[in-house]
Amino acid sequence: MSSPLSPPERLARLRLARSENVGPVTFRDLLDHFGNAVAALDALPDLAARGGAKRAMKVAPAADAEAEIATTRKIGGELLVLGDDAFPARLATLDPPPPVIAVAGDIALTSGKLVAIVGSRNASAAGRRIAGEMAEALGAEGVTVVSGLARGIDTAAHRASLRTGTVAVLAGGLDIVYPEENRELQNTIAAEGALVTEMPPGTSPQARHFPRRNRLISGLSLAVVVVEAALRSGSLITARFALEQGRDVFAVPGSPLDPRAQGANKLIKDGAPLVENAADVIAALSGPFGNRFREPEPPSYAPRPSSAPETGETVRRKILAALGPTPTPVDDIVRQSGAAVPQVRAVLLELELAGRLHRDPGDRVSLLPDS
């Protein structure tokens, strides 16, 4: 896996992603702000102090990052940081992109024609059959099937597409099997398909990890097909991410008497195309597979010299005055403070690194209590 990044920059990007209070948005903003991770990493303690941190910020040590790289390779995977040549282009276009992913298996499967099939863990026999037949038929058409390796629909989709290509996105580390009953399937996908995760080795899946997994499932795919999903389910979260990312969402209809079909049926009511088989999906995606879909050109994350703007105390005070406990769009902060966008972003970075800022959906921010 070739990379345009120098070894020090690659290591700095991994350290940056693993440092305290650095999430995907902050990681991207730091690269935009400083131009490269080496400069951003050096600036972290001062940024946090300017943001009002009450203690020294925990910056990921180089030894820990090197150990993570070695451990990932030992378990048969490879770490990719944003800016690597092999980093999946569709993930690099997300807003924000994941800073680091780990891949085991064939990285080439993460690009090209990918369609996600997701649905209920407690799937009916009919739902599993539909998912399996759809996955097998899509594979026969050269489509790689993506799913989340959960029980039910996910498992059926993966098993049916092993021969033609399948990608499983995990909520834990590459070395963690979940659910345990899919141990053999996970090992087979690592050998014959591809496993993808944002989580470091040794990370057990937790509830807060699954939305991040779902976001990668849709992010890798041209479209998401929902087969059996309750009204409150991870599958509908995946569908929401897909719509936000500009992906197509399809749904298989089910009986109105079955709670497992209510989520998919609602998607259809809300305008998602109804599909019953792979032929319906292929027909609906004739544009993406022909002329309608254009792969977006991912922004360049190649390192560049630092060009961080200076933010004076007067401007900083105006930005702080525009913030409060109520989530506020960043655009409103810019207008109210009269500051330039880079200056606002710089102050928000300082506050977040200090643990004083919360980022909400829709590019909104709020000050945390007692800050």
XYZ file of C-alpha atoms in Angstrom:
371
model
C 0.000 0.000 0.000
C 1.810 3.055 -1.233
C 1.575 6.399 0.497
C 2.559 9.954 -0.445
C 3.054 10.760 3.217
C 6.464 10.688 4.818
C 6.888 8.266 7.771
C 7.021 11.169 10.285
C 3.815 12.676 8.861
C 1.999 9.325 8.847
C 2.980 8.703 12.455
C 1.989 12.255 13.419
C -1.451 11.796 11.827
C -2.036 8.604 13.800
C -0.868 10.284 17.019
C -3.091 13.285 16.288
C -6.145 11.040 15.783
C -5.454 9.220 19.055
C -4.853 12.348 21.153
C -7.308 13.606 23.762
C -10.323 15.598 22.496
C -9.391 15.095 18.829
C -12.372 13.710 16.914
C -12.864 13.524 13.130
C -13.980 17.175 12.803
C -11.106 18.468 14.940
C -8.605 16.274 13.092
C -9.672 17.664 9.724
C -9.725 21.242 11.019
C -6.243 20.849 12.468
C -4.915 19.649 9.108
C -6.661 22.555 7.374
C -5.355 24.984 9.973
C -1.727 23.865 10.152
C -1.248 22.136 6.798
C 0.377 19.050 8.278
C 0.053 16.832 11.329
C 3.625 17.350 12.532
C 2.978 21.069 13.075
C -0.500 20.424 14.497
C 0.813 17.880 16.972
C 3.475 20.298 18.221
C 0.824 22.988 18.705
C -1.726 20.881 20.631
C -0.610 21.763 24.190
C -0.532 25.507 23.467
C -3.898 25.380 21.685
C -5.507 23.598 24.630
C -3.971 26.091 27.064
C -5.298 29.030 25.032
C -8.712 27.389 25.086
C -8.687 27.387 28.875
C -7.700 23.807 29.662
C -7.384 23.206 33.402
C -4.693 20.559 32.978
C -2.114 19.492 30.425
C -3.596 17.863 27.340
C -2.820 14.187 26.759
C -1.015 13.866 23.433
C -0.666 10.315 22.104
C 2.982 9.202 22.482
C 4.912 8.087 19.411
C 5.596 4.740 21.088
C 1.865 4.056 21.426
C 1.245 4.880 17.764
C 4.116 2.666 16.649
C 2.776 -0.143 18.826
C -0.680 0.217 17.241
C 0.832 -0.055 13.756
C 2.796 -3.149 14.757
C -0.183 -4.787 16.467
C -2.441 -4.138 13.472
C 0.073 -5.763 11.150
C 0.532 -8.689 13.525
C -3.185 -9.471 13.364
C -3.152 -9.288 9.563
C -4.313 -5.728 9.009
C -2.970 -2.412 7.803
C -3.546 1.078 9.159
C -4.455 3.786 6.666
C -4.415 7.457 7.618
C -6.234 10.200 5.761
C -3.994 11.194 2.851
C -2.674 7.718 2.091
C -2.978 6.678 -1.563
C -4.876 3.549 -0.549
C -7.353 5.387 1.676
C -10.828 4.747 0.170
C -11.768 7.778 -1.924
C -15.422 7.755 -0.887
C -14.473 7.860 2.786
C -12.072 10.739 2.120
C -14.982 12.797 0.743
C -17.125 12.417 3.864
C -17.746 15.464 6.044
C -15.758 14.873 8.129
C -13.679 11.947 6.857
C -12.477 9.308 9.320
C -8.875 10.172 10.288
C -7.698 6.551 10.484
C -9.071 3.198 9.388
C -7.730 -0.323 9.727
C -8.254 -2.838 6.927
C -7.724 -6.586 6.857
C -8.017 -8.355 3.526
C -8.322 -6.934 0.030
C -8.300 -3.103 0.195
C -9.274 -2.992 -3.510
C -12.761 -4.171 -2.523
C -13.401 -0.823 -0.795
C -13.651 1.005 -4.125
C -15.731 0.478 -7.249
C -19.305 -0.787 -7.246
C -20.364 -1.300 -3.625
C -23.903 -1.643 -2.314
C -24.778 -2.020 1.368
C -27.450 -4.448 2.529
C -28.521 -3.891 6.136
C -31.436 -4.842 8.324
C -32.777 -6.426 11.460
C -30.683 -8.599 13.749
C -33.849 -10.481 14.668
C -34.645 -11.128 11.023
C -37.361 -13.416 9.739
C -36.512 -16.429 7.586
C -38.027 -14.582 4.621
C -35.930 -11.488 5.308
C -32.715 -13.496 5.488
C -33.626 -15.253 2.246
C -34.321 -11.966 0.446
C -31.044 -10.475 1.701
C -29.077 -13.549 0.662
C -30.622 -13.810 -2.790
C -30.148 -10.088 -3.380
C -26.501 -10.197 -2.264
C -25.749 -13.216 -4.441
C -27.393 -11.660 -7.494
C -25.647 -8.307 -6.962
C -22.337 -10.137 -6.711
C -23.029 -11.872 -10.007
C -23.309 -8.394 -11.544
C -19.890 -7.377 -10.240
C -21.158 -5.545 -7.158
C -19.340 -5.848 -3.821
C -21.737 -6.187 -0.891
C -21.128 -4.158 2.274
C -22.696 -4.792 5.670
C -22.004 -4.665 9.401
C -21.467 -8.344 10.327
C -24.410 -8.303 12.749
C -26.794 -11.208 13.208
C -29.700 -11.622 10.828
C -29.760 -9.633 7.598
C -26.068 -8.629 7.729
C -24.918 -12.213 8.184
C -27.126 -13.463 5.351
C -25.791 -10.774 3.001
C -22.153 -11.508 3.847
C -22.481 -15.276 3.500
C -24.176 -14.998 0.114
C -21.500 -12.664 -1.278
C -18.338 -14.347 -0.004
C -17.502 -15.729 -3.432
C -18.035 -12.473 -5.319
C -16.741 -9.979 -2.756
C -17.944 -8.679 0.582
C -16.804 -5.945 2.978
C -17.670 -6.087 6.689
C -17.451 -2.877 8.700
C -16.789 -3.520 12.388
C -17.710 -1.566 15.504
C -14.660 -2.891 17.365
C -11.023 -3.648 16.600
C -9.973 -6.032 13.842
C -9.025 -8.618 16.448
C -12.361 -8.508 18.280
C -15.098 -10.901 17.140
C -18.659 -9.681 17.524
C -21.000 -11.420 17.680
C -19.111 -14.533 18.772
C -21.292 -16.766 16.592
C -19.781 -15.039 13.537
C -16.172 -15.860 14.404
C -15.720 -18.212 11.466
C -17.479 -15.791 9.102
C -15.324 -12.861 10.255
C -12.154 -14.895 9.752
C -13.307 -15.952 6.291
C -14.074 -12.362 5.283
C -10.617 -11.285 6.487
C -9.093 -13.939 4.215
C -11.384 -13.649 1.186
C -13.020 -10.206 1.455
C -12.207 -7.174 3.578
C -12.757 -6.023 7.166
C -12.811 -2.275 7.859
C -12.933 -0.403 11.172
C -12.132 2.967 12.744
C -11.341 1.349 16.093
C -7.846 0.452 17.358
C -6.931 -3.196 18.027
C -8.335 -4.546 21.264
C -11.371 -2.223 21.241
C -14.577 -4.038 22.186
C -17.750 -2.755 20.506
C -19.733 -0.285 22.606
C -23.057 1.398 21.885
C -21.377 4.679 20.889
C -19.235 2.877 18.282
C -22.122 1.568 16.172
C -23.175 4.905 14.640
C -19.574 5.390 13.498
C -19.649 1.902 11.981
C -22.968 2.668 10.253
C -21.532 5.896 8.839
C -18.680 3.946 7.229
C -21.069 1.335 5.814
C -22.996 4.011 3.915
C -19.872 6.033 3.176
C -18.211 3.161 1.329
C -21.320 2.398 -0.719
C -23.100 3.773 -3.752
C -26.411 2.838 -2.178
C -27.960 1.277 0.913
C -30.707 -1.361 0.751
C -32.740 -1.788 3.951
C -34.285 -5.235 4.451
C -36.445 -5.481 7.584
C -35.797 -2.732 10.118
C -37.709 -1.553 13.158
C -38.635 2.101 13.491
C -35.804 2.639 15.984
C -32.907 0.698 14.545
C -29.322 1.040 13.476
C -30.383 0.317 9.902
C -32.389 3.535 9.779
C -29.373 5.384 11.171
C -27.352 3.943 8.284
C -30.057 5.094 5.863
C -29.978 8.607 7.349
C -26.204 8.761 6.979
C -26.552 7.571 3.378
C -28.968 10.375 2.533
C -26.710 12.949 4.193
C -23.786 11.601 2.141
C -25.708 11.774 -1.132
C -26.097 7.998 -1.476
C -29.239 6.273 -2.733
C -31.462 4.487 -0.217
C -33.753 1.608 -1.194
C -36.132 -0.423 0.949
C -37.727 -3.852 0.717
C -41.409 -3.707 1.743
C -42.797 -5.969 4.454
C -46.015 -6.827 6.187
C -47.549 -3.916 8.126
C -48.245 -6.459 10.879
C -44.533 -7.178 11.379
C -42.651 -4.632 13.572
C -39.460 -5.668 11.794
C -40.824 -4.170 8.572
C -42.048 -0.859 9.952
C -38.747 0.970 9.414
C -38.370 -0.146 5.798
C -42.016 0.620 5.082
C -41.585 4.108 6.547
C -38.614 4.727 4.265
C -40.835 3.863 1.302
C -43.556 6.219 2.574
C -40.909 8.930 2.850
C -39.857 8.451 -0.768
C -37.274 5.656 -0.830
C -37.644 3.513 -3.977
C -39.266 0.138 -3.323
C -37.096 -2.810 -4.360
C -37.843 -6.523 -4.247
C -34.715 -8.025 -5.768
C -31.276 -7.264 -7.167
C -32.694 -6.474 -10.610
C -34.676 -3.604 -9.075
C -31.518 -2.263 -7.430
C -29.471 -2.548 -10.623
C -32.208 -0.789 -12.611
C -32.452 2.030 -10.062
C -28.683 2.414 -10.106
C -28.332 2.399 -13.876
C -27.184 6.003 -13.576
C -24.441 5.359 -10.977
C -23.232 2.346 -12.935
C -23.426 4.291 -16.175
C -23.429 8.052 -16.489
C -25.513 9.502 -13.631
C -23.104 8.817 -10.802
C -19.816 10.667 -10.685
C -17.240 9.687 -8.096
C -16.485 12.912 -6.213
C -12.902 14.047 -6.316
C -11.655 13.773 -2.726
C -10.003 16.893 -1.361
C -6.251 16.764 -1.114
C -4.910 15.913 2.303
C -1.286 16.045 1.217
C 0.829 17.901 3.787
C 1.646 21.546 3.119
C 3.466 24.287 5.042
C 1.608 25.741 7.984
C -0.420 28.863 7.256
C -2.312 29.186 10.532
C -3.889 32.645 10.931
C -3.314 34.659 14.065
C -6.337 35.451 16.232
C -6.002 38.483 18.481
C -7.500 38.663 21.966
C -10.183 41.157 20.927
C -11.424 38.856 18.176
C -11.192 35.841 20.515
C -13.378 37.589 23.091
C -16.008 38.389 20.446
C -16.101 34.759 19.350
C -16.430 33.565 22.945
C -19.257 36.055 23.541
C -21.176 34.537 20.610
C -20.984 31.054 22.159
C -23.204 29.642 24.874
C -24.829 26.442 26.163
C -27.332 26.367 23.281
C -26.071 24.633 20.107
C -25.400 27.394 17.579
C -24.463 27.083 13.880
C -20.869 28.026 13.206
C -22.075 30.373 10.473
C -24.016 32.305 13.126
C -20.886 32.555 15.265
C -19.049 34.023 12.267
C -21.784 36.602 11.652
C -22.229 37.606 15.294
C -18.526 37.932 16.023
C -17.576 39.600 12.762
C -14.476 37.407 12.683
C -13.127 35.594 9.628
C -14.064 31.930 9.239
C -10.463 30.697 9.814
C -10.282 32.735 13.024
C -13.565 31.277 14.308
C -12.433 27.765 13.434
C -9.145 28.396 15.246
C -10.866 29.475 18.470
C -13.286 26.549 18.293
C -10.295 24.243 17.950
C -8.726 25.723 21.073
C -11.947 25.313 23.057
C -12.517 21.753 21.905
C -8.954 20.683 22.668
C -9.418 22.222 26.111
C -12.517 20.064 26.626
C -14.815 23.096 26.773
C -16.711 22.737 23.488
C -19.305 20.241 22.303
C -19.932 19.670 18.603
C -23.528 18.969 17.640
C -24.983 17.709 14.338
C -25.398 20.270 11.599
C -22.074 22.038 12.251
C -23.389 23.501 15.489
C -21.343 24.065 18.639
C -22.027 24.802 22.294
C -20.010 25.532 25.405
C -19.974 22.790 28.002
C -21.211 23.537 31.552
C -18.683 25.121 33.926
C -16.592 26.292 31.007
